[in-house]
Amino acid sequence: MEFPLPKRSTKYSAGYDFALIEDVLIPAGKIRSGKTGIKAFMQDDEVLKVYPRSSLARKYQLTLSNNVGVVDKDYYNNPDNDGHILISLRNFGETDIMLRKGERV
């Protein structure tokens, strides 16, 4: 499966954009997770934080279901998720939203 690696959109971007590797339908008022195809190894004193792109709320009425995603060191190669980073999104709008493969979240 082909998918883009996280990257900064511009020279001055504060963080890296993750893209979905498959289509995800998020019904109005519901929470769904999208796969990124990304694993991240961290040292003992590190953590990966995931924030939503500002355009998700403005364009689609979506936000992260837990406000800020925290990926701990022990998430990597965890047998429950294979270490695969999922982006959990909540649709606070009144219509279903379809995010397409390659959409940056």
PDB file of N, CA and C in Angstrom:
ATOM      1  N   MET A   1       0.845  -1.179   0.000  1.00  0.00           N
ATOM      2  CA  MET A   1       0.000   0.000   0.000  1.00  0.00           C
ATOM      3  C   MET A   1       0.889   1.240   0.000  1.00  0.00           C
ATOM      4  N   GLU A   2       0.614   2.162  -0.876  1.00  0.00           N
ATOM      5  CA  GLU A   2       1.395   3.393  -0.946  1.00  0.00           C
ATOM      6  C   GLU A   2       0.723   4.483  -0.118  1.00  0.00           C
ATOM      7  N   PHE A   3       1.542   5.237   0.580  1.00  0.00           N
ATOM      8  CA  PHE A   3       1.033   6.359   1.352  1.00  0.00           C
ATOM      9  C   PHE A   3       2.174   7.338   1.584  1.00  0.00           C
ATOM     10  N   PRO A   4       1.834   8.615   1.751  1.00  0.00           N
ATOM     11  CA  PRO A   4       2.884   9.614   1.969  1.00  0.00           C
ATOM     12  C   PRO A   4       3.400   9.595   3.402  1.00  0.00           C
ATOM     13  N   LEU A   5       4.689   9.791   3.557  1.00  0.00           N
ATOM     14  CA  LEU A   5       5.258   9.951   4.895  1.00  0.00           C
ATOM     15  C   LEU A   5       4.866  11.317   5.438  1.00  0.00           C
ATOM     16  N   PRO A   6       4.773  11.461   6.762  1.00  0.00           N
ATOM     17  CA  PRO A   6       4.468  12.784   7.317  1.00  0.00           C
ATOM     18  C   PRO A   6       5.486  13.813   6.860  1.00  0.00           C
ATOM     19  N   LYS A   7       4.996  15.012   6.557  1.00  0.00           N
ATOM     20  CA  LYS A   7       5.902  16.078   6.135  1.00  0.00           C
ATOM     21  C   LYS A   7       5.305  17.429   6.512  1.00  0.00           C
ATOM     22  N   ARG A   8       6.186  18.422   6.561  1.00  0.00           N
ATOM     23  CA  ARG A   8       5.739  19.794   6.803  1.00  0.00           C
ATOM     24  C   ARG A   8       5.203  20.345   5.487  1.00  0.00           C
ATOM     25  N   SER A   9       4.062  21.030   5.555  1.00  0.00           N
ATOM     26  CA  SER A   9       3.442  21.571   4.341  1.00  0.00           C
ATOM     27  C   SER A   9       4.217  22.755   3.775  1.00  0.00           C
ATOM     28  N   THR A  10       4.792  23.551   4.675  1.00  0.00           N
ATOM     29  CA  THR A  10       5.566  24.712   4.253  1.00  0.00           C
ATOM     30  C   THR A  10       6.835  24.786   5.091  1.00  0.00           C
ATOM     31  N   LYS A  11       7.718  25.653   4.708  1.00  0.00           N
ATOM     32  CA  LYS A  11       8.978  25.850   5.433  1.00  0.00           C
ATOM     33  C   LYS A  11       8.733  26.217   6.897  1.00  0.00           C
ATOM     34  N   TYR A  12       7.657  26.943   7.170  1.00  0.00           N
ATOM     35  CA  TYR A  12       7.400  27.432   8.525  1.00  0.00           C
ATOM     36  C   TYR A  12       6.289  26.675   9.251  1.00  0.00           C
ATOM     37  N   SER A  13       5.869  25.546   8.734  1.00  0.00           N
ATOM     38  CA  SER A  13       4.849  24.740   9.404  1.00  0.00           C
ATOM     39  C   SER A  13       5.340  24.314  10.784  1.00  0.00           C
ATOM     40  N   ALA A  14       4.445  24.354  11.758  1.00  0.00           N
ATOM     41  CA  ALA A  14       4.802  23.995  13.129  1.00  0.00           C
ATOM     42  C   ALA A  14       4.980  22.489  13.303  1.00  0.00           C
ATOM     43  N   GLY A  15       4.288  21.692  12.501  1.00  0.00           N
ATOM     44  CA  GLY A  15       4.368  20.251  12.667  1.00  0.00           C
ATOM     45  C   GLY A  15       4.291  19.528  11.336  1.00  0.00           C
ATOM     46  N   TYR A  16       4.211  18.228  11.426  1.00  0.00           N
ATOM     47  CA  TYR A  16       4.160  17.359  10.256  1.00  0.00           C
ATOM     48  C   TYR A  16       2.722  16.900  10.017  1.00  0.00           C
ATOM     49  N   ASP A  17       2.316  16.861   8.767  1.00  0.00           N
ATOM     50  CA  ASP A  17       0.975  16.395   8.421  1.00  0.00           C
ATOM     51  C   ASP A  17       0.977  14.886   8.219  1.00  0.00           C
ATOM     52  N   PHE A  18       0.011  14.217   8.838  1.00  0.00           N
ATOM     53  CA  PHE A  18      -0.237  12.801   8.605  1.00  0.00           C
ATOM     54  C   PHE A  18      -1.377  12.698   7.604  1.00  0.00           C
ATOM     55  N   ALA A  19      -1.306  11.736   6.707  1.00  0.00           N
ATOM     56  CA  ALA A  19      -2.360  11.522   5.722  1.00  0.00           C
ATOM     57  C   ALA A  19      -3.011  10.156   5.971  1.00  0.00           C
ATOM     58  N   LEU A  20      -4.271  10.049   5.628  1.00  0.00           N
ATOM     59  CA  LEU A  20      -4.993   8.789   5.757  1.00  0.00           C
ATOM     60  C   LEU A  20      -4.602   7.853   4.625  1.00  0.00           C
ATOM     61  N   ILE A  21      -4.566   6.547   4.914  1.00  0.00           N
ATOM     62  CA  ILE A  21      -4.209   5.578   3.880  1.00  0.00           C
ATOM     63  C   ILE A  21      -5.437   4.862   3.330  1.00  0.00           C
ATOM     64  N   GLU A  22      -6.619   5.263   3.786  1.00  0.00           N
ATOM     65  CA  GLU A  22      -7.861   4.699   3.274  1.00  0.00           C
ATOM     66  C   GLU A  22      -8.984   5.705   3.491  1.00  0.00           C
ATOM     67  N   ASP A  23     -10.073   5.525   2.775  1.00  0.00           N
ATOM     68  CA  ASP A  23     -11.247   6.374   2.973  1.00  0.00           C
ATOM     69  C   ASP A  23     -11.844   6.096   4.351  1.00  0.00           C
ATOM     70  N   VAL A  24     -12.374   7.150   4.991  1.00  0.00           N
ATOM     71  CA  VAL A  24     -13.019   7.001   6.295  1.00  0.00           C
ATOM     72  C   VAL A  24     -14.315   7.799   6.283  1.00  0.00           C
ATOM     73  N   LEU A  25     -15.431   7.134   6.567  1.00  0.00           N
ATOM     74  CA  LEU A  25     -16.722   7.805   6.704  1.00  0.00           C
ATOM     75  C   LEU A  25     -16.955   8.082   8.179  1.00  0.00           C
ATOM     76  N   ILE A  26     -17.206   9.353   8.510  1.00  0.00           N
ATOM     77  CA  ILE A  26     -17.460   9.733   9.905  1.00  0.00           C
ATOM     78  C   ILE A  26     -18.886  10.276   9.971  1.00  0.00           C
ATOM     79  N   PRO A  27     -19.817   9.461  10.470  1.00  0.00           N
ATOM     80  CA  PRO A  27     -21.204   9.904  10.558  1.00  0.00           C
ATOM     81  C   PRO A  27     -21.357  11.098  11.508  1.00  0.00           C
ATOM     82  N   ALA A  28     -22.372  11.916  11.266  1.00  0.00           N
ATOM     83  CA  ALA A  28     -22.655  13.066  12.126  1.00  0.00           C
ATOM     84  C   ALA A  28     -22.773  12.607  13.577  1.00  0.00           C
ATOM     85  N   GLY A  29     -22.086  13.321  14.476  1.00  0.00           N
ATOM     86  CA  GLY A  29     -22.153  13.017  15.900  1.00  0.00           C
ATOM     87  C   GLY A  29     -21.378  11.797  16.346  1.00  0.00           C
ATOM     88  N   LYS A  30     -20.635  11.160  15.465  1.00  0.00           N
ATOM     89  CA  LYS A  30     -19.925   9.923  15.796  1.00  0.00           C
ATOM     90  C   LYS A  30     -18.412  10.111  15.760  1.00  0.00           C
ATOM     91  N   ILE A  31     -17.707   9.090  16.260  1.00  0.00           N
ATOM     92  CA  ILE A  31     -16.247   9.046  16.270  1.00  0.00           C
ATOM     93  C   ILE A  31     -15.793   7.853  15.435  1.00  0.00           C
ATOM     94  N   ARG A  32     -14.814   8.081  14.577  1.00  0.00           N
ATOM     95  CA  ARG A  32     -14.207   7.011  13.791  1.00  0.00           C
ATOM     96  C   ARG A  32     -12.701   7.249  13.738  1.00  0.00           C
ATOM     97  N   SER A  33     -11.964   6.160  13.592  1.00  0.00           N
ATOM     98  CA  SER A  33     -10.502   6.255  13.496  1.00  0.00           C
ATOM     99  C   SER A  33     -10.047   6.007  12.070  1.00  0.00           C
ATOM    100  N   GLY A  34      -9.036   6.776  11.664  1.00  0.00           N
ATOM    101  CA  GLY A  34      -8.442   6.612  10.342  1.00  0.00           C
ATOM    102  C   GLY A  34      -7.011   6.125  10.461  1.00  0.00           C
ATOM    103  N   LYS A  35      -6.632   5.222   9.596  1.00  0.00           N
ATOM    104  CA  LYS A  35      -5.279   4.661   9.608  1.00  0.00           C
ATOM    105  C   LYS A  35      -4.311   5.587   8.880  1.00  0.00           C
ATOM    106  N   THR A  36      -3.098   5.683   9.435  1.00  0.00           N
ATOM    107  CA  THR A  36      -2.047   6.496   8.819  1.00  0.00           C
ATOM    108  C   THR A  36      -0.939   5.655   8.199  1.00  0.00           C
ATOM    109  N   GLY A  37      -0.844   4.398   8.594  1.00  0.00           N
ATOM    110  CA  GLY A  37       0.237   3.555   8.092  1.00  0.00           C
ATOM    111  C   GLY A  37       1.584   3.887   8.712  1.00  0.00           C
ATOM    112  N   ILE A  38       1.591   4.708   9.742  1.00  0.00           N
ATOM    113  CA  ILE A  38       2.838   5.195  10.352  1.00  0.00           C
ATOM    114  C   ILE A  38       3.046   4.558  11.725  1.00  0.00           C
ATOM    115  N   LYS A  39       4.285   4.168  11.976  1.00  0.00           N
ATOM    116  CA  LYS A  39       4.732   3.754  13.304  1.00  0.00           C
ATOM    117  C   LYS A  39       5.799   4.745  13.733  1.00  0.00           C
ATOM    118  N   ALA A  40       5.905   4.989  15.020  1.00  0.00           N
ATOM    119  CA  ALA A  40       6.927   5.916  15.517  1.00  0.00           C
ATOM    120  C   ALA A  40       7.600   5.312  16.739  1.00  0.00           C
ATOM    121  N   PHE A  41       8.907   5.180  16.661  1.00  0.00           N
ATOM    122  CA  PHE A  41       9.690   4.701  17.800  1.00  0.00           C
ATOM    123  C   PHE A  41      10.179   5.909  18.582  1.00  0.00           C
ATOM    124  N   MET A  42      10.018   5.859  19.902  1.00  0.00           N
ATOM    125  CA  MET A  42      10.475   6.948  20.756  1.00  0.00           C
ATOM    126  C   MET A  42      11.441   6.434  21.810  1.00  0.00           C
ATOM    127  N   GLN A  43      12.345   7.294  22.213  1.00  0.00           N
ATOM    128  CA  GLN A  43      13.251   6.985  23.311  1.00  0.00           C
ATOM    129  C   GLN A  43      12.444   6.981  24.616  1.00  0.00           C
ATOM    130  N   ASP A  44      13.070   6.541  25.704  1.00  0.00           N
ATOM    131  CA  ASP A  44      12.372   6.421  26.988  1.00  0.00           C
ATOM    132  C   ASP A  44      11.729   7.722  27.459  1.00  0.00           C
ATOM    133  N   ASP A  45      12.344   8.848  27.158  1.00  0.00           N
ATOM    134  CA  ASP A  45      11.847  10.132  27.675  1.00  0.00           C
ATOM    135  C   ASP A  45      11.113  10.943  26.610  1.00  0.00           C
ATOM    136  N   GLU A  46      10.606  10.285  25.561  1.00  0.00           N
ATOM    137  CA  GLU A  46       9.941  11.003  24.476  1.00  0.00           C
ATOM    138  C   GLU A  46       8.472  10.607  24.369  1.00  0.00           C
ATOM    139  N   VAL A  47       7.695  11.490  23.741  1.00  0.00           N
ATOM    140  CA  VAL A  47       6.295  11.247  23.458  1.00  0.00           C
ATOM    141  C   VAL A  47       5.972  11.927  22.127  1.00  0.00           C
ATOM    142  N   LEU A  48       5.045  11.377  21.385  1.00  0.00           N
ATOM    143  CA  LEU A  48       4.586  11.989  20.139  1.00  0.00           C
ATOM    144  C   LEU A  48       3.202  12.572  20.408  1.00  0.00           C
ATOM    145  N   LYS A  49       2.998  13.828  20.070  1.00  0.00           N
ATOM    146  CA  LYS A  49       1.695  14.462  20.257  1.00  0.00           C
ATOM    147  C   LYS A  49       1.052  14.702  18.897  1.00  0.00           C
ATOM    148  N   VAL A  50      -0.242  14.431  18.818  1.00  0.00           N
ATOM    149  CA  VAL A  50      -0.993  14.589  17.585  1.00  0.00           C
ATOM    150  C   VAL A  50      -2.049  15.662  17.800  1.00  0.00           C
ATOM    151  N   TYR A  51      -2.030  16.669  16.934  1.00  0.00           N
ATOM    152  CA  TYR A  51      -3.008  17.756  16.978  1.00  0.00           C
ATOM    153  C   TYR A  51      -3.771  17.774  15.653  1.00  0.00           C
ATOM    154  N   PRO A  52      -5.032  18.194  15.676  1.00  0.00           N
ATOM    155  CA  PRO A  52      -5.764  18.253  14.409  1.00  0.00           C
ATOM    156  C   PRO A  52      -5.329  19.446  13.563  1.00  0.00           C
ATOM    157  N   ARG A  53      -5.393  19.282  12.255  1.00  0.00           N
ATOM    158  CA  ARG A  53      -5.185  20.432  11.366  1.00  0.00           C
ATOM    159  C   ARG A  53      -6.335  21.403  11.596  1.00  0.00           C
ATOM    160  N   SER A  54      -6.052  22.683  11.593  1.00  0.00           N
ATOM    161  CA  SER A  54      -7.103  23.683  11.847  1.00  0.00           C
ATOM    162  C   SER A  54      -8.194  23.623  10.777  1.00  0.00           C
ATOM    163  N   SER A  55      -7.855  23.207   9.577  1.00  0.00           N
ATOM    164  CA  SER A  55      -8.852  23.147   8.508  1.00  0.00           C
ATOM    165  C   SER A  55      -9.897  22.054   8.739  1.00  0.00           C
ATOM    166  N   LEU A  56      -9.604  21.050   9.567  1.00  0.00           N
ATOM    167  CA  LEU A  56     -10.588  19.999   9.818  1.00  0.00           C
ATOM    168  C   LEU A  56     -11.854  20.554  10.456  1.00  0.00           C
ATOM    169  N   ALA A  57     -11.707  21.425  11.422  1.00  0.00           N
ATOM    170  CA  ALA A  57     -12.879  22.017  12.072  1.00  0.00           C
ATOM    171  C   ALA A  57     -13.586  22.994  11.138  1.00  0.00           C
ATOM    172  N   ARG A  58     -12.820  23.799  10.471  1.00  0.00           N
ATOM    173  CA  ARG A  58     -13.393  24.831   9.600  1.00  0.00           C
ATOM    174  C   ARG A  58     -14.106  24.220   8.396  1.00  0.00           C
ATOM    175  N   LYS A  59     -13.506  23.264   7.740  1.00  0.00           N
ATOM    176  CA  LYS A  59     -14.081  22.677   6.528  1.00  0.00           C
ATOM    177  C   LYS A  59     -15.114  21.588   6.803  1.00  0.00           C
ATOM    178  N   TYR A  60     -14.832  20.744   7.805  1.00  0.00           N
ATOM    179  CA  TYR A  60     -15.605  19.510   7.970  1.00  0.00           C
ATOM    180  C   TYR A  60     -16.307  19.345   9.313  1.00  0.00           C
ATOM    181  N   GLN A  61     -16.126  20.253  10.246  1.00  0.00           N
ATOM    182  CA  GLN A  61     -16.682  20.114  11.596  1.00  0.00           C
ATOM    183  C   GLN A  61     -16.143  18.846  12.283  1.00  0.00           C
ATOM    184  N   LEU A  62     -14.829  18.621  12.131  1.00  0.00           N
ATOM    185  CA  LEU A  62     -14.162  17.488  12.749  1.00  0.00           C
ATOM    186  C   LEU A  62     -13.110  17.966  13.731  1.00  0.00           C
ATOM    187  N   THR A  63     -12.905  17.200  14.778  1.00  0.00           N
ATOM    188  CA  THR A  63     -11.831  17.460  15.728  1.00  0.00           C
ATOM    189  C   THR A  63     -11.318  16.116  16.234  1.00  0.00           C
ATOM    190  N   LEU A  64     -10.157  16.109  16.867  1.00  0.00           N
ATOM    191  CA  LEU A  64      -9.686  14.875  17.483  1.00  0.00           C
ATOM    192  C   LEU A  64     -10.636  14.500  18.606  1.00  0.00           C
ATOM    193  N   SER A  65     -10.931  13.235  18.744  1.00  0.00           N
ATOM    194  CA  SER A  65     -11.891  12.800  19.756  1.00  0.00           C
ATOM    195  C   SER A  65     -11.379  13.020  21.175  1.00  0.00           C
ATOM    196  N   ASN A  66     -10.067  13.066  21.364  1.00  0.00           N
ATOM    197  CA  ASN A  66      -9.490  13.275  22.694  1.00  0.00           C
ATOM    198  C   ASN A  66      -8.722  14.596  22.787  1.00  0.00           C
ATOM    199  N   ASN A  67      -8.992  15.521  21.893  1.00  0.00           N
ATOM    200  CA  ASN A  67      -8.381  16.858  21.840  1.00  0.00           C
ATOM    201  C   ASN A  67      -6.916  16.859  21.445  1.00  0.00           C
ATOM    202  N   VAL A  68      -6.083  16.092  22.127  1.00  0.00           N
ATOM    203  CA  VAL A  68      -4.669  15.946  21.751  1.00  0.00           C
ATOM    204  C   VAL A  68      -4.334  14.469  21.875  1.00  0.00           C
ATOM    205  N   GLY A  69      -3.833  13.903  20.792  1.00  0.00           N
ATOM    206  CA  GLY A  69      -3.436  12.504  20.843  1.00  0.00           C
ATOM    207  C   GLY A  69      -2.041  12.385  21.435  1.00  0.00           C
ATOM    208  N   VAL A  70      -1.874  11.456  22.358  1.00  0.00           N
ATOM    209  CA  VAL A  70      -0.574  11.213  22.978  1.00  0.00           C
ATOM    210  C   VAL A  70      -0.157   9.789  22.646  1.00  0.00           C
ATOM    211  N   VAL A  71       0.964   9.667  21.949  1.00  0.00           N
ATOM    212  CA  VAL A  71       1.494   8.358  21.577  1.00  0.00           C
ATOM    213  C   VAL A  71       2.702   8.095  22.456  1.00  0.00           C
ATOM    214  N   ASP A  72       2.555   7.135  23.363  1.00  0.00           N
ATOM    215  CA  ASP A  72       3.618   6.782  24.299  1.00  0.00           C
ATOM    216  C   ASP A  72       4.607   5.819  23.658  1.00  0.00           C
ATOM    217  N   LYS A  73       5.762   5.693  24.291  1.00  0.00           N
ATOM    218  CA  LYS A  73       6.808   4.790  23.810  1.00  0.00           C
ATOM    219  C   LYS A  73       6.289   3.369  23.646  1.00  0.00           C
ATOM    220  N   ASP A  74       5.443   2.901  24.571  1.00  0.00           N
ATOM    221  CA  ASP A  74       4.995   1.509  24.506  1.00  0.00           C
ATOM    222  C   ASP A  74       3.893   1.260  23.470  1.00  0.00           C
ATOM    223  N   TYR A  75       3.513   2.282  22.719  1.00  0.00           N
ATOM    224  CA  TYR A  75       2.549   2.111  21.623  1.00  0.00           C
ATOM    225  C   TYR A  75       3.208   1.422  20.431  1.00  0.00           C
ATOM    226  N   TYR A  76       4.503   1.679  20.255  1.00  0.00           N
ATOM    227  CA  TYR A  76       5.257   1.100  19.128  1.00  0.00           C
ATOM    228  C   TYR A  76       5.293  -0.417  19.234  1.00  0.00           C
ATOM    229  N   ASN A  77       4.858  -1.108  18.198  1.00  0.00           N
ATOM    230  CA  ASN A  77       4.813  -2.578  18.124  1.00  0.00           C
ATOM    231  C   ASN A  77       3.968  -3.221  19.217  1.00  0.00           C
ATOM    232  N   ASN A  78       2.996  -2.483  19.743  1.00  0.00           N
ATOM    233  CA  ASN A  78       2.056  -3.031  20.707  1.00  0.00           C
ATOM    234  C   ASN A  78       1.223  -4.100  19.994  1.00  0.00           C
ATOM    235  N   PRO A  79       1.072  -5.287  20.578  1.00  0.00           N
ATOM    236  CA  PRO A  79       0.317  -6.346  19.898  1.00  0.00           C
ATOM    237  C   PRO A  79      -1.163  -6.003  19.680  1.00  0.00           C
ATOM    238  N   ASP A  80      -1.708  -5.072  20.463  1.00  0.00           N
ATOM    239  CA  ASP A  80      -3.113  -4.690  20.296  1.00  0.00           C
ATOM    240  C   ASP A  80      -3.356  -3.815  19.070  1.00  0.00           C
ATOM    241  N   ASN A  81      -2.307  -3.126  18.594  1.00  0.00           N
ATOM    242  CA  ASN A  81      -2.499  -2.209  17.461  1.00  0.00           C
ATOM    243  C   ASN A  81      -1.361  -2.277  16.453  1.00  0.00           C
ATOM    244  N   ASP A  82      -0.404  -3.141  16.697  1.00  0.00           N
ATOM    245  CA  ASP A  82       0.779  -3.274  15.842  1.00  0.00           C
ATOM    246  C   ASP A  82       1.553  -1.965  15.749  1.00  0.00           C
ATOM    247  N   GLY A  83       1.321  -1.032  16.692  1.00  0.00           N
ATOM    248  CA  GLY A  83       2.054   0.218  16.717  1.00  0.00           C
ATOM    249  C   GLY A  83       1.610   1.218  15.678  1.00  0.00           C
ATOM    250  N   HIS A  84       0.598   0.861  14.924  1.00  0.00           N
ATOM    251  CA  HIS A  84       0.075   1.681  13.830  1.00  0.00           C
ATOM    252  C   HIS A  84      -0.666   2.896  14.405  1.00  0.00           C
ATOM    253  N   ILE A  85      -0.254   4.105  14.040  1.00  0.00           N
ATOM    254  CA  ILE A  85      -0.890   5.318  14.569  1.00  0.00           C
ATOM    255  C   ILE A  85      -2.229   5.544  13.882  1.00  0.00           C
ATOM    256  N   LEU A  86      -3.272   5.603  14.686  1.00  0.00           N
ATOM    257  CA  LEU A  86      -4.623   5.887  14.216  1.00  0.00           C
ATOM    258  C   LEU A  86      -4.993   7.304  14.629  1.00  0.00           C
ATOM    259  N   ILE A  87      -5.751   7.986  13.792  1.00  0.00           N
ATOM    260  CA  ILE A  87      -6.232   9.319  14.113  1.00  0.00           C
ATOM    261  C   ILE A  87      -7.723   9.197  14.394  1.00  0.00           C
ATOM    262  N   SER A  88      -8.119   9.431  15.640  1.00  0.00           N
ATOM    263  CA  SER A  88      -9.507   9.304  16.066  1.00  0.00           C
ATOM    264  C   SER A  88     -10.198  10.663  15.951  1.00  0.00           C
ATOM    265  N   LEU A  89     -11.187  10.733  15.063  1.00  0.00           N
ATOM    266  CA  LEU A  89     -11.858  12.003  14.781  1.00  0.00           C
ATOM    267  C   LEU A  89     -13.324  11.957  15.183  1.00  0.00           C
ATOM    268  N   ARG A  90     -13.796  13.082  15.727  1.00  0.00           N
ATOM    269  CA  ARG A  90     -15.207  13.235  16.111  1.00  0.00           C
ATOM    270  C   ARG A  90     -15.860  14.229  15.164  1.00  0.00           C
ATOM    271  N   ASN A  91     -16.994  13.854  14.623  1.00  0.00           N
ATOM    272  CA  ASN A  91     -17.768  14.718  13.743  1.00  0.00           C
ATOM    273  C   ASN A  91     -18.798  15.449  14.609  1.00  0.00           C
ATOM    274  N   PHE A  92     -18.576  16.736  14.845  1.00  0.00           N
ATOM    275  CA  PHE A  92     -19.527  17.508  15.646  1.00  0.00           C
ATOM    276  C   PHE A  92     -20.527  18.267  14.767  1.00  0.00           C
ATOM    277  N   GLY A  93     -20.525  17.949  13.488  1.00  0.00           N
ATOM    278  CA  GLY A  93     -21.451  18.567  12.542  1.00  0.00           C
ATOM    279  C   GLY A  93     -22.753  17.792  12.441  1.00  0.00           C
ATOM    280  N   GLU A  94     -23.600  18.223  11.506  1.00  0.00           N
ATOM    281  CA  GLU A  94     -24.924  17.612  11.330  1.00  0.00           C
ATOM    282  C   GLU A  94     -25.010  16.726  10.086  1.00  0.00           C
ATOM    283  N   THR A  95     -23.899  16.603   9.352  1.00  0.00           N
ATOM    284  CA  THR A  95     -23.890  15.746   8.163  1.00  0.00           C
ATOM    285  C   THR A  95     -22.705  14.785   8.223  1.00  0.00           C
ATOM    286  N   ASP A  96     -22.857  13.643   7.586  1.00  0.00           N
ATOM    287  CA  ASP A  96     -21.766  12.672   7.512  1.00  0.00           C
ATOM    288  C   ASP A  96     -20.623  13.263   6.689  1.00  0.00           C
ATOM    289  N   ILE A  97     -19.400  12.922   7.067  1.00  0.00           N
ATOM    290  CA  ILE A  97     -18.213  13.409   6.365  1.00  0.00           C
ATOM    291  C   ILE A  97     -17.399  12.229   5.862  1.00  0.00           C
ATOM    292  N   MET A  98     -17.042  12.265   4.590  1.00  0.00           N
ATOM    293  CA  MET A  98     -16.163  11.250   4.009  1.00  0.00           C
ATOM    294  C   MET A  98     -14.790  11.885   3.782  1.00  0.00           C
ATOM    295  N   LEU A  99     -13.791  11.346   4.467  1.00  0.00           N
ATOM    296  CA  LEU A  99     -12.413  11.747   4.226  1.00  0.00           C
ATOM    297  C   LEU A  99     -11.792  10.712   3.301  1.00  0.00           C
ATOM    298  N   ARG A 100     -11.133  11.172   2.272  1.00  0.00           N
ATOM    299  CA  ARG A 100     -10.578  10.291   1.262  1.00  0.00           C
ATOM    300  C   ARG A 100      -9.119   9.932   1.549  1.00  0.00           C
ATOM    301  N   LYS A 101      -8.726   8.795   1.052  1.00  0.00           N
ATOM    302  CA  LYS A 101      -7.335   8.360   1.144  1.00  0.00           C
ATOM    303  C   LYS A 101      -6.443   9.515   0.674  1.00  0.00           C
ATOM    304  N   GLY A 102      -5.399   9.820   1.465  1.00  0.00           N
ATOM    305  CA  GLY A 102      -4.476  10.897   1.144  1.00  0.00           C
ATOM    306  C   GLY A 102      -4.810  12.213   1.824  1.00  0.00           C
ATOM    307  N   GLU A 103      -6.032  12.307   2.409  1.00  0.00           N
ATOM    308  CA  GLU A 103      -6.431  13.536   3.115  1.00  0.00           C
ATOM    309  C   GLU A 103      -5.504  13.741   4.315  1.00  0.00           C
ATOM    310  N   ARG A 104      -4.993  14.960   4.451  1.00  0.00           N
ATOM    311  CA  ARG A 104      -4.122  15.286   5.589  1.00  0.00           C
ATOM    312  C   ARG A 104      -4.999  15.619   6.795  1.00  0.00           C
ATOM    313  N   VAL A 105      -4.668  14.993   7.918  1.00  0.00           N
ATOM    314  CA  VAL A 105      -5.456  15.193   9.127  1.00  0.00           C
ATOM    315  C   VAL A 105      -4.616  15.766  10.256  1.00  0.00           C
TER     316      VAL A 105
END
